[in-house]
C-alpha positions as a LaTeX table, in Angstrom:
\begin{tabular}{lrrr}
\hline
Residue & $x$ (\AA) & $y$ (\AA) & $z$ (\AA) \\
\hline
Unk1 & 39.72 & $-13.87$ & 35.80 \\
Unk2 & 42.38 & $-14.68$ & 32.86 \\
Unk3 & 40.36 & $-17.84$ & 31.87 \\
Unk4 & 43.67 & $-18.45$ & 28.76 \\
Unk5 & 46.02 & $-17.90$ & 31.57 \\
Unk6 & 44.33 & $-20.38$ & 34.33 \\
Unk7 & 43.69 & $-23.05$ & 30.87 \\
Unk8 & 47.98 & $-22.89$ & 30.29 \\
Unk9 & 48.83 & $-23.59$ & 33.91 \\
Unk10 & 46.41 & $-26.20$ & 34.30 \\
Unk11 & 47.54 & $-27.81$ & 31.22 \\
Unk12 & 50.96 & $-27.84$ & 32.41 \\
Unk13 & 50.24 & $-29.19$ & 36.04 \\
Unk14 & 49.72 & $-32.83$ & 37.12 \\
Unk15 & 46.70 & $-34.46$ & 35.80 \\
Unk16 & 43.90 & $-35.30$ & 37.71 \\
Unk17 & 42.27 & $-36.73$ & 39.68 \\
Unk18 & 43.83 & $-35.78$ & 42.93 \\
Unk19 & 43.29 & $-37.22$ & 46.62 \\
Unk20 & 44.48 & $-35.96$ & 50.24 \\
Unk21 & 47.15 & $-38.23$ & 52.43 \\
Unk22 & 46.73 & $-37.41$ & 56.03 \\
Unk23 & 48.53 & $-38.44$ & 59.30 \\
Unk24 & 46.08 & $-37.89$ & 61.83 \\
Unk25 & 48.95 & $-38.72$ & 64.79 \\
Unk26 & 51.20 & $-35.88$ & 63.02 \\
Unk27 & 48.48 & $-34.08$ & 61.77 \\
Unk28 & 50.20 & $-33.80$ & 58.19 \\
Unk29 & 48.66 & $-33.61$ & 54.79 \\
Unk30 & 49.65 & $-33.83$ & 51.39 \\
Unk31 & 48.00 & $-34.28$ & 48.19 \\
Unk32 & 48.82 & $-36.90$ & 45.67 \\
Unk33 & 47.73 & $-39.12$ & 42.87 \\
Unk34 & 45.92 & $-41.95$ & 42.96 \\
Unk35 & 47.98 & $-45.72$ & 43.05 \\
Unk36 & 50.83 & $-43.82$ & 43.72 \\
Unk37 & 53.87 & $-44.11$ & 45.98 \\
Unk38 & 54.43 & $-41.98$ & 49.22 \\
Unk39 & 56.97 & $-40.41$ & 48.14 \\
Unk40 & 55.62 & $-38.97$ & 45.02 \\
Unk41 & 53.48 & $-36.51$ & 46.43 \\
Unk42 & 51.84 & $-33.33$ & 44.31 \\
Unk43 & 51.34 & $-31.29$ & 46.91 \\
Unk44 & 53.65 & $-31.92$ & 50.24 \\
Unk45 & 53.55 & $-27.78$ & 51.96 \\
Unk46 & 54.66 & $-27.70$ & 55.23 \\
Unk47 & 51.57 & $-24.77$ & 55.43 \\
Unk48 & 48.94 & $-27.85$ & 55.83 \\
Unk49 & 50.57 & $-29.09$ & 59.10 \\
Unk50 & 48.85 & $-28.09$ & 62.33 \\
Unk51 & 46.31 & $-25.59$ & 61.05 \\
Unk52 & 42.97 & $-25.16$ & 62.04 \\
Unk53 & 41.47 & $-25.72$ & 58.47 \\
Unk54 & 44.34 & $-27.64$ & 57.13 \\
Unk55 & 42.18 & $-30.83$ & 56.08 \\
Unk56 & 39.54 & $-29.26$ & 54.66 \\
Unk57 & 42.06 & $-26.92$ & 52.16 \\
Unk58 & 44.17 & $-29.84$ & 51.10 \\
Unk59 & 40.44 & $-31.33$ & 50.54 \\
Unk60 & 39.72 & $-28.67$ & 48.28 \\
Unk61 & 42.62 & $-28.43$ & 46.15 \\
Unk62 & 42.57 & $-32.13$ & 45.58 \\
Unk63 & 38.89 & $-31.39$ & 44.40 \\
Unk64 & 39.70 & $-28.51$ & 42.14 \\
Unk65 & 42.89 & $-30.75$ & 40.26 \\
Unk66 & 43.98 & $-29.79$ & 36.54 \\
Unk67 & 41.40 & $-32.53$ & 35.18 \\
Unk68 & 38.14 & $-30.06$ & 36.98 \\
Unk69 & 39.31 & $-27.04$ & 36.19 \\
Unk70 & 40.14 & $-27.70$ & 32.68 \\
Unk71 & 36.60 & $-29.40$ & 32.53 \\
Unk72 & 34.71 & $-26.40$ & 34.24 \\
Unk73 & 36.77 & $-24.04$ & 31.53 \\
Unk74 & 35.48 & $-26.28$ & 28.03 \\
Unk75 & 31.63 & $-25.73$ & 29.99 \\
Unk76 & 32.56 & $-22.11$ & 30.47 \\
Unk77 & 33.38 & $-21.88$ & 26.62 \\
Unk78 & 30.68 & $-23.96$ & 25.26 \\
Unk79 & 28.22 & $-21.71$ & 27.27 \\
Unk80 & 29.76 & $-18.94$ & 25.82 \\
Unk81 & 29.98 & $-19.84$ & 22.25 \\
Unk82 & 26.02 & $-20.66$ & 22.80 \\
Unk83 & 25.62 & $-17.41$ & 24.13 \\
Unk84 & 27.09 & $-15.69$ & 21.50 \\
Unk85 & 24.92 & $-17.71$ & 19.18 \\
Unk86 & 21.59 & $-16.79$ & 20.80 \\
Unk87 & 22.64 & $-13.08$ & 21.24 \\
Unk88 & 23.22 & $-13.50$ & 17.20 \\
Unk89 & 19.95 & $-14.84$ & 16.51 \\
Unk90 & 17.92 & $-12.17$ & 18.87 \\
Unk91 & 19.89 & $-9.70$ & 16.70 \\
Unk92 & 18.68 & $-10.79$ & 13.22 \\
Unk93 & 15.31 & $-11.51$ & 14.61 \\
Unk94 & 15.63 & $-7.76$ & 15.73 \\
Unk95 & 16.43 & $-6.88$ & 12.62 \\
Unk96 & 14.09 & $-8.55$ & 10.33 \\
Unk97 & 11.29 & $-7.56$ & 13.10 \\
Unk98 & 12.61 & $-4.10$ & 11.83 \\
Unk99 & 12.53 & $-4.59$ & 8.58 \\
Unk100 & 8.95 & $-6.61$ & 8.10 \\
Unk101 & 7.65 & $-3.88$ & 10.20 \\
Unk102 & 8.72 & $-0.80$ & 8.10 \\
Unk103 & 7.52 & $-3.14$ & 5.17 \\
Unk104 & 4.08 & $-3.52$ & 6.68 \\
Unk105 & 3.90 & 0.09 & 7.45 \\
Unk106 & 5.22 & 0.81 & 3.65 \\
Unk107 & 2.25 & $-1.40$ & 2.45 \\
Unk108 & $-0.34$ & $-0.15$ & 4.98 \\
Unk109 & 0.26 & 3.46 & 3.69 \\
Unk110 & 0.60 & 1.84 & $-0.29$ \\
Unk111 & $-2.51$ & 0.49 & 0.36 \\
Unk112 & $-4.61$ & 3.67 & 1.55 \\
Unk113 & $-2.96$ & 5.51 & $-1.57$ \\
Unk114 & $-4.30$ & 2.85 & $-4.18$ \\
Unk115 & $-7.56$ & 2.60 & $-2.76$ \\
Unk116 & $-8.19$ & 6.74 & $-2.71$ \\
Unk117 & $-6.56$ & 6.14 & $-6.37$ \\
Unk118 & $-8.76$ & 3.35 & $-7.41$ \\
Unk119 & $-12.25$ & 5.47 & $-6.05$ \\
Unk120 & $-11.28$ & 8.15 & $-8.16$ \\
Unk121 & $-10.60$ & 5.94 & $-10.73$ \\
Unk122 & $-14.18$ & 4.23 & $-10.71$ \\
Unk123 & $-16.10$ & 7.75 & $-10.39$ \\
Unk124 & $-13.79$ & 8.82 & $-13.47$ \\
Unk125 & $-14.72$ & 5.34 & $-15.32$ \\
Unk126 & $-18.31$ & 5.70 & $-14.34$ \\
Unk127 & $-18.56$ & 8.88 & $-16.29$ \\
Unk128 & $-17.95$ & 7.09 & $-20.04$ \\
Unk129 & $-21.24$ & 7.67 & $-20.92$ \\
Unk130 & $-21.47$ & 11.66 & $-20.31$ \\
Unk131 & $-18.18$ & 13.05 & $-20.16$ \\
Unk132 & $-15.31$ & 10.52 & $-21.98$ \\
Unk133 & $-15.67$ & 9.29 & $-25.69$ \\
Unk134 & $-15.11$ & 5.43 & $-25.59$ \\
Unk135 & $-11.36$ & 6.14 & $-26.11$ \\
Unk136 & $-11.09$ & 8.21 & $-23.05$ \\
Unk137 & $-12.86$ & 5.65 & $-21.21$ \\
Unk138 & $-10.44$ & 2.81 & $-22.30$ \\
Unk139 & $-7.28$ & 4.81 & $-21.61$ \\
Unk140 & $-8.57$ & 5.75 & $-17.50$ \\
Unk141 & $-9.74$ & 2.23 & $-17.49$ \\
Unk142 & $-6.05$ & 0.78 & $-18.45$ \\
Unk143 & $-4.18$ & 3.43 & $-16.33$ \\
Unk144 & $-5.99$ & 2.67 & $-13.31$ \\
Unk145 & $-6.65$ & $-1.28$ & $-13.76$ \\
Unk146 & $-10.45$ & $-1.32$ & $-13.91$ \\
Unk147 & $-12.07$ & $-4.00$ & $-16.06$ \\
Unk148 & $-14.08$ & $-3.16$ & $-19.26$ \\
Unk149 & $-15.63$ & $-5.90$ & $-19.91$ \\
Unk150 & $-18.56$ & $-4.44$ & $-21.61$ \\
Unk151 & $-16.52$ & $-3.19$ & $-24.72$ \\
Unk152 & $-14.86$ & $-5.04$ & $-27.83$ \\
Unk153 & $-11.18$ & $-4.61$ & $-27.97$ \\
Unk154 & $-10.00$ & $-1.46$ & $-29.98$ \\
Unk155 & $-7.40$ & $-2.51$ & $-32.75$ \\
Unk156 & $-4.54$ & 0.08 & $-30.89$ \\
Unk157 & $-5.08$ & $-1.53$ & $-27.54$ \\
Unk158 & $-1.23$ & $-1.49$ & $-26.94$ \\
Unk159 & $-0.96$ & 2.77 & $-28.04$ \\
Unk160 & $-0.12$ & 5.16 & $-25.09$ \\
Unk161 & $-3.44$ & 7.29 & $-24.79$ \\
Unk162 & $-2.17$ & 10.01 & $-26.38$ \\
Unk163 & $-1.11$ & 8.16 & $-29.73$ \\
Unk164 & $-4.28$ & 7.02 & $-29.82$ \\
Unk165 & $-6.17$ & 10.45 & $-29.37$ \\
Unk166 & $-3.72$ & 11.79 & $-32.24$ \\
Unk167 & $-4.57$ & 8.51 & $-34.50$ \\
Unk168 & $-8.40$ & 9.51 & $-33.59$ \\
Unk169 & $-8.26$ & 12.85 & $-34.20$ \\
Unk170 & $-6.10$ & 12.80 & $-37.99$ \\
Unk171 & $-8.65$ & 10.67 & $-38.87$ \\
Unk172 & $-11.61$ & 12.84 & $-38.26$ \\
Unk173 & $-9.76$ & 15.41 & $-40.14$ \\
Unk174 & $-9.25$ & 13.42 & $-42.80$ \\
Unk175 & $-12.62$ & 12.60 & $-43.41$ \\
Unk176 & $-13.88$ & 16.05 & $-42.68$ \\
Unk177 & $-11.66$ & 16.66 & $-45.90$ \\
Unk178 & $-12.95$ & 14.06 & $-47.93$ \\
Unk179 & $-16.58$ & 15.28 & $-47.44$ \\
Unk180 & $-15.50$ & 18.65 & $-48.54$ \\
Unk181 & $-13.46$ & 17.87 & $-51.00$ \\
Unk182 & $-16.31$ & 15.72 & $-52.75$ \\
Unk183 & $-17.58$ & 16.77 & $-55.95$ \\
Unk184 & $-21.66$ & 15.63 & $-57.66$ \\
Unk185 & $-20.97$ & 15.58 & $-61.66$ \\
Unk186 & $-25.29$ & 16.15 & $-62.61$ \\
Unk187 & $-26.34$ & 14.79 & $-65.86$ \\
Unk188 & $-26.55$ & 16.69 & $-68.83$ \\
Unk189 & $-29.70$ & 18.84 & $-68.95$ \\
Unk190 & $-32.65$ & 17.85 & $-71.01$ \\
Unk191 & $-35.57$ & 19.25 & $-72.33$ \\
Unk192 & $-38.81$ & 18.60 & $-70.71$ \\
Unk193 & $-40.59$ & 17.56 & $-73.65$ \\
Unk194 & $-40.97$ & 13.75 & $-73.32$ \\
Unk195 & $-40.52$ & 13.36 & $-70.01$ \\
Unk196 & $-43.03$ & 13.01 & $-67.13$ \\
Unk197 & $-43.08$ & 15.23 & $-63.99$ \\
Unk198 & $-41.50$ & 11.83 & $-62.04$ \\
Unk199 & $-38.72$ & 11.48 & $-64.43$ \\
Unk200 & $-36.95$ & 14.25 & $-64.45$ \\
Unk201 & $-35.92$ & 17.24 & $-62.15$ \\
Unk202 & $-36.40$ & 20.63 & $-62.85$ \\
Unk203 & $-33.56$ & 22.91 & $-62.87$ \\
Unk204 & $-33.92$ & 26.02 & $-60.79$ \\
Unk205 & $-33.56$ & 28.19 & $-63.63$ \\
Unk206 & $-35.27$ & 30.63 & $-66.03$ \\
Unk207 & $-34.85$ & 28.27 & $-68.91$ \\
Unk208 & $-36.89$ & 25.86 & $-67.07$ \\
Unk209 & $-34.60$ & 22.96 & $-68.10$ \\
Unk210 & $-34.75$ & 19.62 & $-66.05$ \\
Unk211 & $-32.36$ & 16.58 & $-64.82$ \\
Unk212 & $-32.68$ & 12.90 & $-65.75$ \\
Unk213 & $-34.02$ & 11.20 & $-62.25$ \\
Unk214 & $-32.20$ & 8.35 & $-62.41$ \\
Unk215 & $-28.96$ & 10.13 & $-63.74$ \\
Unk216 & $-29.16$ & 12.30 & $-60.70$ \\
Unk217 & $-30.10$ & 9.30 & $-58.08$ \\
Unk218 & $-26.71$ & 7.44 & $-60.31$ \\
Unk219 & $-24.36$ & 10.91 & $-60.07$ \\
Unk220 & $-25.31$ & 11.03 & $-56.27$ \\
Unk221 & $-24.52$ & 7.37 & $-55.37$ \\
Unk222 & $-20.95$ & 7.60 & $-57.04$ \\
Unk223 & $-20.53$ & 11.11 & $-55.13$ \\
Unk224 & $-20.83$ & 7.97 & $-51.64$ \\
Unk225 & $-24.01$ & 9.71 & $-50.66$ \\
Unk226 & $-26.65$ & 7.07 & $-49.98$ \\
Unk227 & $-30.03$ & 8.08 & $-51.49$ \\
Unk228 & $-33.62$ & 7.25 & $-50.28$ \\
Unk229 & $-37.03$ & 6.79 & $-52.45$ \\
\hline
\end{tabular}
């Protein structure tokens, strides 16, 4: 059915409403418009008179006037139009049905990952004590998100692990070459007359020559070497 063509034509044709003149004695019909005169008929076709079913067609085309049909086509096209709304909506809600469940999926499967990443985390962070220097144990317990809540702050907390194994490791080195590098200056050597045996050192040597105590215990303590007794 051309629903645009059937709109025109019924836009063009007498307005509704419609009603059926009959002449039961002649058994003629025509269809015509309310309050109007006889002779202004719509519909006067000779086809009407003397047919079996005359009266009940001219009935029906005065019910289906301009006015109905142009009615029955605005329903057609608001049904339509809410059709095509409803048909929109079931296809987004399609869509983001889609879409949140490849998101779930994506998070399910995110989900399984961080927790086998997290275990191995915690068995890694467990090990501090045995196998990881504190540092080590700071840098798995940043990468993986586990709280340390059991240790101070270091002063690099914002170095990347491996700056902060390098700034650990010069400075070892460093001091490893301080303590070699340091030197005892001993007191001048003294005769042993005066002195008594817990005053003085001897000096491992055939002269028999001995040290000052306290010049020793003095020349020790500048060297940074802490001295006991």
């Amino acid at each position: 059915m051309n629903k645009q063509a059937l709109r025109e034509a019924a836009e063009k044709a007498t307005k509704g409403p419609w009603s059926l003149f009959s002449d039961i004695d002649t058994k003629t019909f025509a269809i015509h418009t309310p309050r109007d005169k006889r002779c202004e008929n719509v519909i006067k076709w000779g086809g009407f008179d003397c047919q079996p079913n005359a009266e009940a067609n001219a009935e029906f085309i005065a019910a289906f006037n301009p006015k109905v049909a142009l009615a029955l086509l605005d329903e057609n096209l608001q049904l339509q139009r809410e059709k095509d709304a409803i048909e929109a909506v079931a296809l987004a809600l399609r869509d983001d049905m889609r879409n949140a469940r490849e998101q779930l999926e994506a998070a399910e499967r995110s989900m399984a990952e961080q927790s086998a990443i997290v275990a191995a985390a915690e068995k890694l962070v467990r090990c501090k004590g045995r196998y990881h220097s504190e540092l080590n144990y700071r840098a798995l317990a940043k990468l993986f998100g586990v709280i340390t809540p059991d240790l101070p702050p270091l002063v690099h907390e914002n170095v990347h692990y491996a700056e902060a194994v390098e700034v650990e490791i010069s400075a070892l080195r460093q001091r490893i070459q301080e303590l070699e590098a340091r030197v005892i200056v001993l007191p001048q050597r003294l005769s042993p007359e005066g002195y008594h045996i817990d005053e003085a050192y001897m000096v491992d040597d055939t002269e028999g020559e001995y040290l000052d105590r306290d010049a020793v215990i003095d020349a020790i303590r500048a060297a940074g070497i802490k001295v006991k007794g």
